[in-house]
Tab-separated table of C-alpha atoms in Angstrom:
chain	number	residue	atom	x	y	z
Z	429	ASN	CA	18.682	61.576	-81.460
Z	430	ASN	CA	18.319	58.918	-83.649
Z	431	LYS	CA	21.549	56.581	-81.663
Z	432	LYS	CA	20.305	53.959	-79.691
Z	433	THR	CA	21.171	53.558	-76.648
Z	434	GLU	CA	22.648	50.644	-75.323
Z	435	HIS	CA	22.019	49.145	-71.706
Z	436	PRO	CA	24.576	48.382	-69.542
Z	437	ASN	CA	23.556	44.468	-68.948
Z	438	GLN	CA	23.480	43.351	-72.419
Z	439	ASP	CA	22.152	39.681	-70.778
Z	440	THR	CA	18.497	39.623	-71.478
Z	441	PRO	CA	16.261	40.765	-69.000
Z	442	LYS	CA	14.548	37.630	-66.557
Z	443	HIS	CA	11.692	39.459	-65.665
Z	444	ASP	CA	7.902	38.074	-66.946
Z	445	THR	CA	7.325	39.880	-70.357
Z	446	THR	CA	4.191	41.081	-69.126
Z	447	GLN	CA	5.481	42.678	-66.511
Z	448	ALA	CA	8.111	43.939	-68.419
Z	449	GLN	CA	5.456	45.842	-70.930
Z	450	ASP	CA	3.461	47.036	-68.394
Z	451	PRO	CA	3.266	50.541	-68.249
Z	452	VAL	CA	5.678	52.335	-66.275
Z	453	THR	CA	5.063	55.990	-64.543
Z	454	GLU	CA	8.178	58.659	-65.974
Z	455	THR	CA	8.609	60.934	-63.560
Z	456	LYS	CA	10.963	64.400	-64.382
Z	457	PRO	CA	14.352	64.157	-64.278
Z	458	PRO	CA	16.518	66.386	-62.332
Z	459	GLU	CA	17.623	69.216	-64.356
Z	460	SER	CA	20.942	68.606	-65.547
Z	461	THR	CA	23.334	70.399	-64.855
Z	462	PRO	CA	25.606	72.736	-67.398
Z	463	GLN	CA	28.589	70.055	-67.187
Z	464	GLN	CA	25.591	67.312	-68.402
Z	465	THR	CA	25.397	66.374	-72.223
Z	466	ASP	CA	22.704	65.514	-73.987
Z	467	GLU	CA	24.344	62.281	-74.299
Z	468	SER	CA	24.392	61.470	-70.890
Z	469	SER	CA	20.269	63.078	-70.269
Z	470	GLN	CA	19.340	60.642	-72.739
Z	471	ASP	CA	21.472	57.943	-71.311
Z	472	GLU	CA	19.614	58.326	-67.648
Z	473	THR	CA	16.207	59.085	-69.243
Z	474	ALA	CA	15.999	55.598	-71.162
Z	475	SER	CA	17.780	53.932	-67.758
Z	476	ALA	CA	14.920	54.783	-65.672
Z	477	ALA	CA	12.484	53.610	-68.322
Z	478	ALA	CA	13.665	50.337	-69.210
Z	479	PRO	CA	13.268	47.208	-66.184
Z	480	GLN	CA	15.435	46.269	-63.859
Z	481	THR	CA	16.902	43.616	-64.625
Z	482	THR	CA	18.745	40.525	-61.913
Z	483	ASP	CA	21.886	41.486	-61.431
Z	484	THR	CA	20.572	45.194	-60.663
Z	485	VAL	CA	18.676	44.503	-58.479
Z	486	ALA	CA	21.901	41.807	-57.096
Z	487	THR	CA	23.874	44.402	-57.029
Z	488	ASP	CA	21.405	47.197	-55.115
Z	489	SER	CA	21.260	44.355	-52.090
Z	490	LYS	CA	25.503	44.538	-52.071
Z	491	GLU	CA	24.884	48.197	-50.815
Z	492	GLU	CA	21.899	48.578	-49.164
Z	493	PRO	CA	22.288	46.033	-45.786
Z	494	ASN	CA	19.353	43.239	-45.278
Z	495	PHE	CA	17.847	44.454	-42.130
Z	496	GLN	CA	16.816	41.261	-39.991
Z	497	GLU	CA	20.602	40.241	-40.907
Z	498	GLN	CA	21.598	43.584	-38.597
Z	499	VAL	CA	19.554	42.914	-36.187
Z	500	LYS	CA	20.848	39.295	-35.786
Z	501	GLU	CA	24.073	40.791	-35.712
Z	502	GLU	CA	23.170	43.540	-32.255
Z	503	LYS	CA	21.671	40.222	-30.640
Z	504	ALA	CA	24.659	38.647	-31.344
Z	505	ASN	CA	26.625	40.747	-29.891
Z	506	ASP	CA	24.530	42.048	-27.290
Z	507	LYS	CA	24.336	38.348	-25.884
Z	508	PRO	CA	26.714	37.833	-23.362
Z	509	SER	CA	30.236	35.085	-23.875
Z	510	LEU	CA	29.178	32.019	-22.298
Z	511	SER	CA	31.236	30.060	-20.137
Z	512	PRO	CA	32.456	26.787	-19.923
Z	513	ILE	CA	30.777	24.783	-16.639
Z	514	PRO	CA	33.738	24.339	-14.422
Z	515	GLU	CA	33.895	20.776	-13.541
Z	516	LYS	CA	31.625	19.996	-9.976
Z	517	GLN	CA	34.181	19.431	-7.441
Z	518	GLU	CA	33.386	16.686	-4.094
Z	519	GLU	CA	33.947	17.709	-1.489
Z	520	PRO	CA	34.906	15.838	1.525
Z	521	LEU	CA	31.386	14.908	3.781
Z	522	ASP	CA	31.328	17.415	7.077
Z	523	ASP	CA	31.235	14.240	10.162
Z	524	VAL	CA	27.103	15.387	10.637
Z	525	SER	CA	26.445	14.146	7.257
Z	526	GLN	CA	28.635	11.118	6.868
Z	527	ARG	CA	26.994	10.202	10.714
Z	528	ILE	CA	23.019	10.702	8.667
Z	529	ILE	CA	23.885	8.475	5.663
Z	530	GLU	CA	24.942	5.543	8.273
Z	531	GLN	CA	22.176	6.104	10.067
Z	532	GLN	CA	20.430	6.275	6.997
Z	533	GLU	CA	21.791	3.046	5.677
Z	534	THR	CA	21.834	1.100	9.238
Z	535	LEU	CA	17.725	2.264	9.851
Z	536	SER	CA	17.203	0.719	6.066
Z	537	LYS	CA	18.269	-2.745	7.906
Z	538	GLN	CA	16.023	-2.713	10.740
Z	539	SER	CA	13.076	-1.666	12.497
Z	540	ILE	CA	13.339	0.937	15.134
Z	541	PRO	CA	12.062	0.615	19.289
Z	542	THR	CA	8.801	2.466	19.641
Z	543	ILE	CA	6.536	2.037	22.848
Z	544	THR	CA	4.261	-0.608	21.151
Z	545	THR	CA	7.052	-2.461	19.967
Z	546	PRO	CA	9.855	-1.576	22.015
Z	547	TYR	CA	13.208	-3.333	20.113
Z	548	ILE	CA	14.622	-4.192	17.125
Z	549	MET	CA	14.048	-6.191	13.772
Z	550	LYS	CA	16.959	-6.396	11.285
Z	551	THR	CA	15.858	-7.206	7.612
Z	552	ASN	CA	17.458	-9.628	5.092
Z	553	ALA	CA	18.338	-8.135	1.853
Z	554	LEU	CA	16.872	-10.516	-0.542
Z	555	PRO	CA	17.944	-9.815	-4.496
Z	556	ASP	CA	15.156	-8.348	-6.838
Z	557	HIS	CA	14.122	-11.799	-8.198
Z	558	LEU	CA	13.238	-13.436	-5.560
Z	559	ARG	CA	11.653	-9.363	-3.140
Z	560	MET	CA	8.263	-9.608	-3.725
Z	561	LYS	CA	5.588	-6.826	-3.615
Z	562	ILE	CA	2.892	-8.083	-0.761
Z	563	LEU	CA	0.288	-6.535	-0.090
Z	564	ILE	CA	-1.754	-7.127	3.472
Z	565	THR	CA	-4.920	-5.732	3.821
Z	566	GLY	CA	-5.746	-5.393	7.762
Z	567	GLY	CA	-1.978	-4.545	8.228
Z	568	ALA	CA	-1.806	-2.442	11.227
Z	569	GLY	CA	-4.846	-4.730	13.386
Z	570	PHE	CA	-3.375	-6.870	15.681
Z	571	VAL	CA	-2.842	-10.530	13.975
Z	572	GLY	CA	-1.857	-8.234	10.293
Z	573	SER	CA	1.063	-6.361	12.153
Z	574	HIS	CA	2.681	-9.191	13.366
Z	575	LEU	CA	2.763	-10.460	10.110
Z	576	VAL	CA	3.900	-7.818	8.598
Z	577	ASP	CA	7.369	-8.244	11.087
Z	578	LYS	CA	7.640	-11.249	9.306
Z	579	LEU	CA	8.027	-10.585	5.869
Z	580	MET	CA	9.594	-7.441	6.379
Z	581	MET	CA	12.866	-9.108	8.727
Z	582	GLU	CA	12.311	-11.630	5.176
Z	583	GLY	CA	13.823	-9.111	2.896
Z	584	HIS	CA	10.234	-8.265	1.015
Z	585	GLU	CA	8.488	-5.251	0.013
Z	586	VAL	CA	5.551	-4.680	2.006
Z	587	ILE	CA	2.326	-2.698	2.035
Z	588	VAL	CA	-0.231	-2.345	3.724
Z	589	ALA	CA	-3.492	-0.987	3.154
Z	590	ASP	CA	-6.047	0.133	6.341
Z	591	ASN	CA	-9.232	1.645	7.410
Z	592	PHE	CA	-7.918	1.818	10.904
Z	593	PHE	CA	-11.510	1.048	12.867
Z	594	THR	CA	-9.751	-1.257	14.538
Z	595	GLY	CA	-6.203	-1.272	12.896
Z	596	GLN	CA	-3.871	0.838	15.364
Z	597	LYS	CA	-0.829	3.368	13.445
Z	598	LYS	CA	1.357	2.307	16.728
Z	599	ASN	CA	1.357	-1.388	15.727
Z	600	ILE	CA	3.229	-0.310	12.469
Z	601	ALA	CA	4.732	2.229	13.250
Z	602	HIS	CA	8.196	1.033	13.822
Z	603	TRP	CA	8.204	0.280	10.053
Z	604	LEU	CA	7.065	3.296	8.927
Z	605	HIS	CA	10.991	4.676	8.198
Z	606	HIS	CA	11.966	1.826	6.460
Z	607	PRO	CA	11.812	1.692	2.501
Z	608	ASN	CA	10.480	-1.524	1.710
Z	609	PHE	CA	7.774	-0.243	3.656
Z	610	SER	CA	4.335	1.574	2.217
Z	611	LEU	CA	1.141	2.330	4.354
Z	612	ILE	CA	-1.975	3.121	2.484
Z	613	VAL	CA	-5.009	4.407	4.567
Z	614	HIS	CA	-7.521	2.411	2.330
Z	615	ASP	CA	-11.345	0.667	2.817
Z	616	VAL	CA	-11.176	-2.575	1.359
Z	617	THR	CA	-14.911	-2.279	0.444
Z	618	GLU	CA	-13.481	0.319	-2.501
Z	619	PRO	CA	-11.173	-1.167	-5.094
Z	620	ILE	CA	-7.699	-0.542	-5.013
Z	621	THR	CA	-5.323	-0.626	-8.520
Z	622	ILE	CA	-1.609	-1.456	-7.195
Z	623	GLU	CA	0.919	-4.033	-8.414
Z	624	VAL	CA	1.551	-6.754	-6.092
Z	625	ASP	CA	3.004	-10.711	-6.148
Z	626	GLN	CA	0.805	-11.476	-3.102
Z	627	ILE	CA	-2.176	-10.666	-1.478
Z	628	TYR	CA	-2.825	-11.357	2.493
Z	629	HIS	CA	-6.834	-10.257	3.069
Z	630	LEU	CA	-6.408	-9.290	6.485
Z	631	ALA	CA	-9.306	-7.065	6.950
Z	632	CYS	CA	-12.604	-7.286	8.985
Z	633	PRO	CA	-13.424	-6.781	12.332
Z	634	ALA	CA	-13.216	-9.754	14.683
Z	635	SER	CA	-14.125	-9.402	17.547
Z	636	PRO	CA	-17.246	-9.577	18.800
Z	637	PRO	CA	-18.332	-6.375	19.909
Z	638	HIS	CA	-16.776	-4.905	17.564
Z	639	TYR	CA	-18.447	-6.658	14.033
Z	640	GLN	CA	-21.759	-6.182	16.103
Z	641	TYR	CA	-21.261	-3.031	16.212
Z	642	ASN	CA	-21.975	-1.995	11.833
Z	643	PRO	CA	-23.366	-5.564	11.495
Z	644	VAL	CA	-24.148	-3.991	7.415
Z	645	LYS	CA	-20.148	-2.827	7.314
Z	646	THR	CA	-19.097	-6.013	8.689
Z	647	ILE	CA	-21.151	-8.012	5.753
Z	648	LYS	CA	-19.783	-5.369	3.266
Z	649	THR	CA	-16.199	-5.866	3.767
Z	650	SER	CA	-16.311	-9.657	4.268
Z	651	THR	CA	-18.193	-9.773	0.898
Z	652	MET	CA	-17.411	-6.470	-1.420
Z	653	GLY	CA	-13.648	-6.112	0.349
Z	654	THR	CA	-13.161	-10.041	-0.866
Z	655	LEU	CA	-14.511	-9.210	-3.933
Z	656	ASN	CA	-11.765	-6.650	-4.917
Z	657	MET	CA	-9.199	-8.103	-3.532
Z	658	LEU	CA	-10.073	-10.834	-5.950
Z	659	GLY	CA	-10.298	-8.882	-9.107
Z	660	LEU	CA	-7.269	-7.682	-7.898
Z	661	ALA	CA	-5.304	-10.464	-7.972
Z	662	LYS	CA	-7.319	-11.418	-11.178
Z	663	ARG	CA	-5.529	-8.714	-12.836
Z	664	VAL	CA	-1.929	-9.049	-11.170
Z	665	ARG	CA	-1.708	-12.845	-11.586
Z	666	ALA	CA	-0.821	-12.544	-7.626
Z	667	ARG	CA	-1.758	-14.898	-4.779
Z	668	VAL	CA	-3.936	-14.157	-2.710
Z	669	LEU	CA	-5.003	-15.562	0.647
Z	670	LEU	CA	-8.285	-15.482	3.039
Z	671	THR	CA	-8.224	-15.302	7.093
Z	672	SER	CA	-11.552	-17.043	7.436
Z	673	THR	CA	-12.268	-18.156	11.337
Z	674	SER	CA	-13.739	-21.023	13.363
Z	675	GLU	CA	-16.987	-19.048	13.224
Z	676	ILE	CA	-18.170	-20.611	10.177
Z	677	TYR	CA	-18.874	-23.740	11.952
Z	678	GLY	CA	-20.894	-21.609	14.186
Z	679	ASP	CA	-21.838	-23.845	17.606
Z	680	PRO	CA	-21.203	-26.849	16.086
Z	681	LYS	CA	-22.361	-30.156	17.091
Z	682	ILE	CA	-18.662	-32.084	16.730
Z	683	SER	CA	-14.995	-31.683	18.528
Z	684	PRO	CA	-12.525	-31.036	17.392
Z	685	GLN	CA	-13.506	-29.245	14.608
Z	686	HIS	CA	-12.291	-30.258	10.571
Z	687	GLU	CA	-12.084	-28.501	7.665
Z	688	SER	CA	-14.918	-30.825	5.981
Z	689	TYR	CA	-17.032	-29.890	8.822
Z	690	TRP	CA	-20.214	-27.750	7.605
Z	691	GLY	CA	-21.191	-26.067	10.994
Z	692	ASN	CA	-24.180	-25.064	12.583
Z	693	VAL	CA	-24.748	-21.528	12.301
Z	694	ASN	CA	-27.738	-19.056	12.518
Z	695	THR	CA	-28.203	-16.968	9.853
Z	696	ILE	CA	-30.289	-13.662	11.247
Z	697	GLY	CA	-28.481	-13.507	15.409
Z	698	PRO	CA	-26.693	-10.721	16.161
Z	699	ARG	CA	-22.940	-12.567	15.462
Z	700	SER	CA	-24.584	-13.908	11.618
Z	701	CYS	CA	-23.385	-11.052	9.900
Z	702	TYR	CA	-19.646	-12.222	10.664
Z	703	ASP	CA	-20.445	-16.074	10.216
Z	704	GLU	CA	-22.363	-15.669	7.140
Z	705	GLY	CA	-20.293	-13.460	5.451
Z	706	LYS	CA	-16.945	-15.284	5.884
Z	707	ARG	CA	-18.796	-18.443	4.762
Z	708	VAL	CA	-19.423	-16.295	1.235
Z	709	ALA	CA	-16.591	-14.729	1.352
Z	710	GLU	CA	-15.019	-18.524	1.706
Z	711	THR	CA	-16.911	-19.697	-1.545
Z	712	MET	CA	-15.756	-15.843	-3.449
Z	713	MET	CA	-12.664	-17.318	-3.482
Z	714	TYR	CA	-13.468	-20.658	-4.931
Z	715	SER	CA	-15.796	-19.732	-7.410
Z	716	TYR	CA	-13.164	-17.401	-8.197
Z	717	ARG	CA	-10.261	-20.299	-8.590
Z	718	ASN	CA	-12.943	-22.587	-10.230
Z	719	GLN	CA	-13.909	-19.988	-13.151
Z	720	ASN	CA	-10.771	-17.588	-13.678
Z	721	SER	CA	-8.220	-20.144	-12.818
Z	722	VAL	CA	-7.131	-17.381	-9.174
Z	723	ASP	CA	-4.260	-18.245	-7.103
Z	724	VAL	CA	-6.078	-18.462	-4.024
Z	725	ARG	CA	-5.177	-19.714	0.017
Z	726	VAL	CA	-8.069	-19.647	2.712
Z	727	ALA	CA	-6.896	-19.809	6.665
Z	728	ARG	CA	-9.799	-21.147	9.595
Z	729	ILE	CA	-8.866	-18.962	12.373
Z	730	PHE	CA	-9.030	-20.085	15.719
Z	731	ASN	CA	-9.348	-17.698	18.981
Z	732	THR	CA	-5.879	-15.983	19.126
Z	733	PHE	CA	-4.003	-13.846	21.604
Z	734	GLY	CA	-0.501	-11.976	22.168
Z	735	PRO	CA	0.921	-8.254	22.270
Z	736	ARG	CA	-0.762	-5.502	19.943
Z	737	MET	CA	-3.999	-6.760	20.436
Z	738	HIS	CA	-7.175	-4.117	21.199
Z	739	PRO	CA	-7.758	-3.679	24.450
Z	740	ASN	CA	-11.325	-2.971	24.002
Z	741	ASP	CA	-11.687	-5.685	21.238
Z	742	GLY	CA	-14.053	-7.539	24.585
Z	743	ARG	CA	-12.515	-11.046	23.737
Z	744	VAL	CA	-11.675	-13.667	26.422
Z	745	VAL	CA	-7.843	-12.413	27.020
Z	746	SER	CA	-7.835	-8.927	26.059
Z	747	ASN	CA	-10.834	-8.880	28.739
Z	748	PHE	CA	-9.612	-10.920	31.482
Z	749	ILE	CA	-6.486	-10.051	31.526
Z	750	ILE	CA	-7.290	-6.188	31.877
Z	751	GLN	CA	-9.764	-7.131	34.522
Z	752	SER	CA	-7.053	-8.183	37.068
Z	753	LEU	CA	-4.328	-6.489	36.032
Z	754	GLN	CA	-6.397	-3.594	37.180
Z	755	ASN	CA	-8.146	-5.788	40.118
Z	756	LYS	CA	-11.613	-5.818	38.914
Z	757	ASP	CA	-14.260	-8.175	38.388
Z	758	MET	CA	-13.960	-10.394	36.089
Z	759	THR	CA	-17.075	-11.175	34.116
Z	760	ILE	CA	-17.814	-14.721	32.531
Z	761	TYR	CA	-20.906	-15.013	30.813
Z	762	GLY	CA	-22.604	-18.052	31.064
Z	763	THR	CA	-22.057	-21.191	33.592
Z	764	GLY	CA	-17.857	-20.722	31.980
Z	765	SER	CA	-18.514	-24.303	31.039
Z	766	GLN	CA	-18.018	-22.830	27.439
Z	767	THR	CA	-15.061	-24.694	26.152
Z	768	ARG	CA	-11.751	-22.095	23.937
Z	769	SER	CA	-8.668	-22.985	21.847
Z	770	PHE	CA	-6.216	-20.379	22.398
Z	771	GLN	CA	-2.839	-20.148	20.446
Z	772	TYR	CA	0.246	-17.692	20.200
Z	773	VAL	CA	0.206	-14.900	17.611
Z	774	SER	CA	3.180	-15.958	16.359
Z	775	ASP	CA	2.544	-19.865	15.494
Z	776	LEU	CA	-0.263	-18.121	13.271
Z	777	VAL	CA	2.011	-15.905	11.583
Z	778	GLU	CA	3.650	-19.283	10.340
Z	779	GLY	CA	1.515	-20.726	9.787
Z	780	LEU	CA	0.243	-18.530	7.211
Z	781	TYR	CA	3.373	-17.699	6.132
Z	782	ALA	CA	3.417	-21.617	5.765
Z	783	LEU	CA	0.283	-21.496	3.677
Z	784	MET	CA	1.176	-18.843	1.489
Z	785	ASN	CA	3.908	-20.226	0.206
Z	786	GLY	CA	2.727	-23.984	-0.042
Z	787	ASN	CA	0.546	-25.902	-2.838
Z	788	TYR	CA	-2.403	-26.744	-0.531
Z	789	ASP	CA	-5.213	-24.531	-2.139
Z	790	MET	CA	-8.119	-25.981	0.400
Z	791	PRO	CA	-8.703	-24.502	3.779
Z	792	VAL	CA	-6.933	-25.085	6.707
Z	793	ASN	CA	-7.584	-25.030	10.153
Z	794	LEU	CA	-4.818	-22.555	12.475
Z	795	GLY	CA	-5.306	-22.987	15.880
Z	796	ASN	CA	-4.449	-24.653	18.909
Z	797	PRO	CA	-5.860	-28.175	20.384
Z	798	ASP	CA	-4.806	-27.579	24.015
Z	799	GLU	CA	-8.624	-26.718	25.203
Z	800	TYR	CA	-9.862	-24.830	28.267
Z	801	SER	CA	-13.509	-23.852	29.237
Z	802	VAL	CA	-13.863	-20.330	30.220
Z	803	LYS	CA	-13.416	-20.716	34.252
Z	804	ASP	CA	-10.343	-22.466	34.153
Z	805	PHE	CA	-9.203	-20.132	31.663
Z	806	ALA	CA	-9.995	-17.023	34.156
Z	807	GLU	CA	-8.500	-18.851	36.779
Z	808	TYR	CA	-4.821	-19.167	35.042
Z	809	ILE	CA	-5.118	-15.832	34.580
Z	810	LYS	CA	-5.949	-14.344	37.627
Z	811	ARG	CA	-2.855	-17.562	39.074
Z	812	LEU	CA	-0.545	-15.731	36.668
Z	813	THR	CA	-0.986	-11.353	37.138
Z	814	LYS	CA	-0.820	-12.006	40.907
Z	815	SER	CA	-4.796	-10.477	40.830
Z	816	GLU	CA	-6.998	-10.085	43.608
Z	817	SER	CA	-10.295	-9.829	41.132
Z	818	GLU	CA	-13.168	-11.877	41.888
Z	819	ILE	CA	-14.285	-13.992	39.002
Z	820	VAL	CA	-17.921	-12.884	38.230
Z	821	PHE	CA	-21.226	-14.920	36.156
Z	822	LEU	CA	-23.371	-12.703	34.081
Z	823	PRO	CA	-26.786	-14.356	31.412
Z	824	LYS	CA	-24.319	-16.224	28.314
Z	825	SER	CA	-24.303	-14.133	25.150
Z	826	GLN	CA	-26.872	-14.975	22.270
Z	827	ASP	CA	-25.174	-17.971	19.776
Z	828	ASP	CA	-22.454	-18.051	22.142
Z	829	PRO	CA	-20.190	-21.212	20.989
Z	830	THR	CA	-20.379	-23.793	23.670
Z	831	GLN	CA	-16.749	-25.057	22.214
Z	832	ARG	CA	-13.905	-24.593	19.886
Z	833	LYS	CA	-11.149	-27.476	19.021
Z	834	PRO	CA	-9.776	-27.525	16.216
Z	835	ASP	CA	-8.748	-30.546	14.506
Z	836	ILE	CA	-5.160	-29.008	12.660
Z	837	SER	CA	-4.108	-32.674	11.134
Z	838	THR	CA	-4.439	-30.596	7.637
Z	839	ALA	CA	-1.784	-28.164	9.025
Z	840	SER	CA	-0.211	-30.557	9.898
Z	841	ARG	CA	-0.014	-33.260	6.801
Z	842	GLU	CA	0.192	-30.337	4.068
Z	843	LEU	CA	2.388	-27.692	5.810
Z	844	GLY	CA	4.192	-29.420	8.879
Z	845	TRP	CA	2.728	-26.799	10.645
Z	846	ALA	CA	2.068	-27.120	14.492
Z	847	PRO	CA	1.963	-24.240	17.515
Z	848	LYS	CA	4.689	-24.216	19.266
Z	849	VAL	CA	4.242	-21.701	22.163
Z	850	LYS	CA	3.012	-22.974	25.181
Z	851	VAL	CA	-0.343	-21.045	26.070
Z	852	GLU	CA	1.690	-20.290	29.786
Z	853	GLU	CA	4.480	-18.893	27.872
Z	854	GLY	CA	2.317	-16.103	25.444
Z	855	LEU	CA	0.328	-15.354	28.267
Z	856	GLN	CA	3.209	-14.010	29.812
Z	857	LYS	CA	4.778	-12.159	27.040
Z	858	THR	CA	0.756	-10.489	26.383
Z	859	ILE	CA	0.107	-9.769	30.360
Z	860	LYS	CA	3.912	-7.689	30.427
Z	861	TYR	CA	2.121	-5.799	27.253
Z	862	PHE	CA	-1.141	-5.133	28.725
Z	863	SER	CA	0.777	-4.097	32.266
Z	864	ALA	CA	2.484	-1.341	29.813
Z	865	VAL	CA	-0.108	-0.659	27.873
Z	866	LEU	CA	-1.914	0.531	31.104
Z	867	GLU	CA	1.518	2.450	32.774
Z	868	GLN	CA	0.311	4.674	29.540
Z	869	ALA	CA	-3.185	5.043	29.599
Z	870	GLY	CA	-3.619	4.990	33.423
Z	871	GLU	CA	-7.175	2.894	33.734
Z	872	ILE	CA	-8.979	1.111	31.040
Z	873	ILE	CA	-12.295	-0.456	31.102
Z	874	PRO	CA	-13.258	-3.518	29.481
Z	875	THR	CA	-15.857	-3.721	26.923
Z	876	GLY	CA	-18.948	-5.579	27.602
Z	877	PRO	CA	-20.826	-8.226	25.120
Z	878	GLY	CA	-22.446	-5.787	23.000
Z	879	ALA	CA	-22.388	-3.989	19.965
Z	880	SER	CA	-19.459	-1.796	20.743
Z	881	LYS	CA	-16.918	1.071	18.676
Z	882	PRO	CA	-13.467	0.434	18.932
Z	883	GLU	CA	-11.638	2.845	21.682
Z	884	ALA	CA	-8.238	4.509	20.488
């Protein structure tokens, strides 16, 4: 019994000695069978009392499979085998699909005819380094929509921002499909964040009945709207053009009016919300130029006419044509001796484009020096429309200017610009347009001299 039992593993155990000295609870060995010798019983007892070695643990782990590995193996066996993805086979397009692609390609190069614009305009394809992003505020209005046409045909990306107070969606409907055109319904009295290269700031009611309807909003549009556009131009380093007006000259004491004339304006009259708003807007433009180096342009626009004029704007041309086509009385406010100068809209657009892309940054008059008395102009339209209307005279409107005739020597010298469309030619096109509008509307009631909300 004093014989020393040898451990199967002669290596020194790797367990900590402290752990090896911990008492081990002895378990009663099972009863030995008659075949077991005393020596074997002693070996088993000694083996149970001795600490396990690393080799013994390793042997046990090999004999008993790891449960986690077994689970992974079962999941792997359950996972469906992934077959290789077949290569995409390009099937030939059918006739319908081919026509759709061809039509999309065609429409990306032109406008589509609409009732308001019943003809097609082709767009140029400019390379990326020449194509600009151009914002036009008030771009759904009369002048703005024609400017859109010009810039789209040049091949630029055009973004129109308009709140549709006087603008009309039908004026730009022929471009809504085009990839270079975007429309944002937005009021310029609120800031806008956008990346552009040029800004044409046209947004503001321009006819007396419309800008007098909400005079506070008119002032805010001219001041806050211009401030927001200048802030945008400063941030993105864009050139900004303001469409000012001949109204800044008020009721002038000199004729023709040149850009150095300071004007004769009633600061608290019914027209002052527009006149003074534009005068402050001009001041803002040059303050930003002088203080912040913003690149600015200012156009002083004289009376303009043409297709897409609002039929209820209450201005001389639209009122006379609408009244004469319906054989209604043609109303003149005052004696009719007051004078106006009328330019066709395409001439104005060319002037704005030349000013924006030229190097001259002082105010520029854009108008037609041909001067008409309002009475003579009414008779002229009556003859062109072959109307049976009577010309009637009503009391003169407050602060209505007695003369309007631009001095365009600056535009001629600095921009090489002068009006090309004769008044008669422009009137024929405008009469044709309003005839179509009347055919759709059935009847149009002309707007009087007082404040009036634009009709749809």
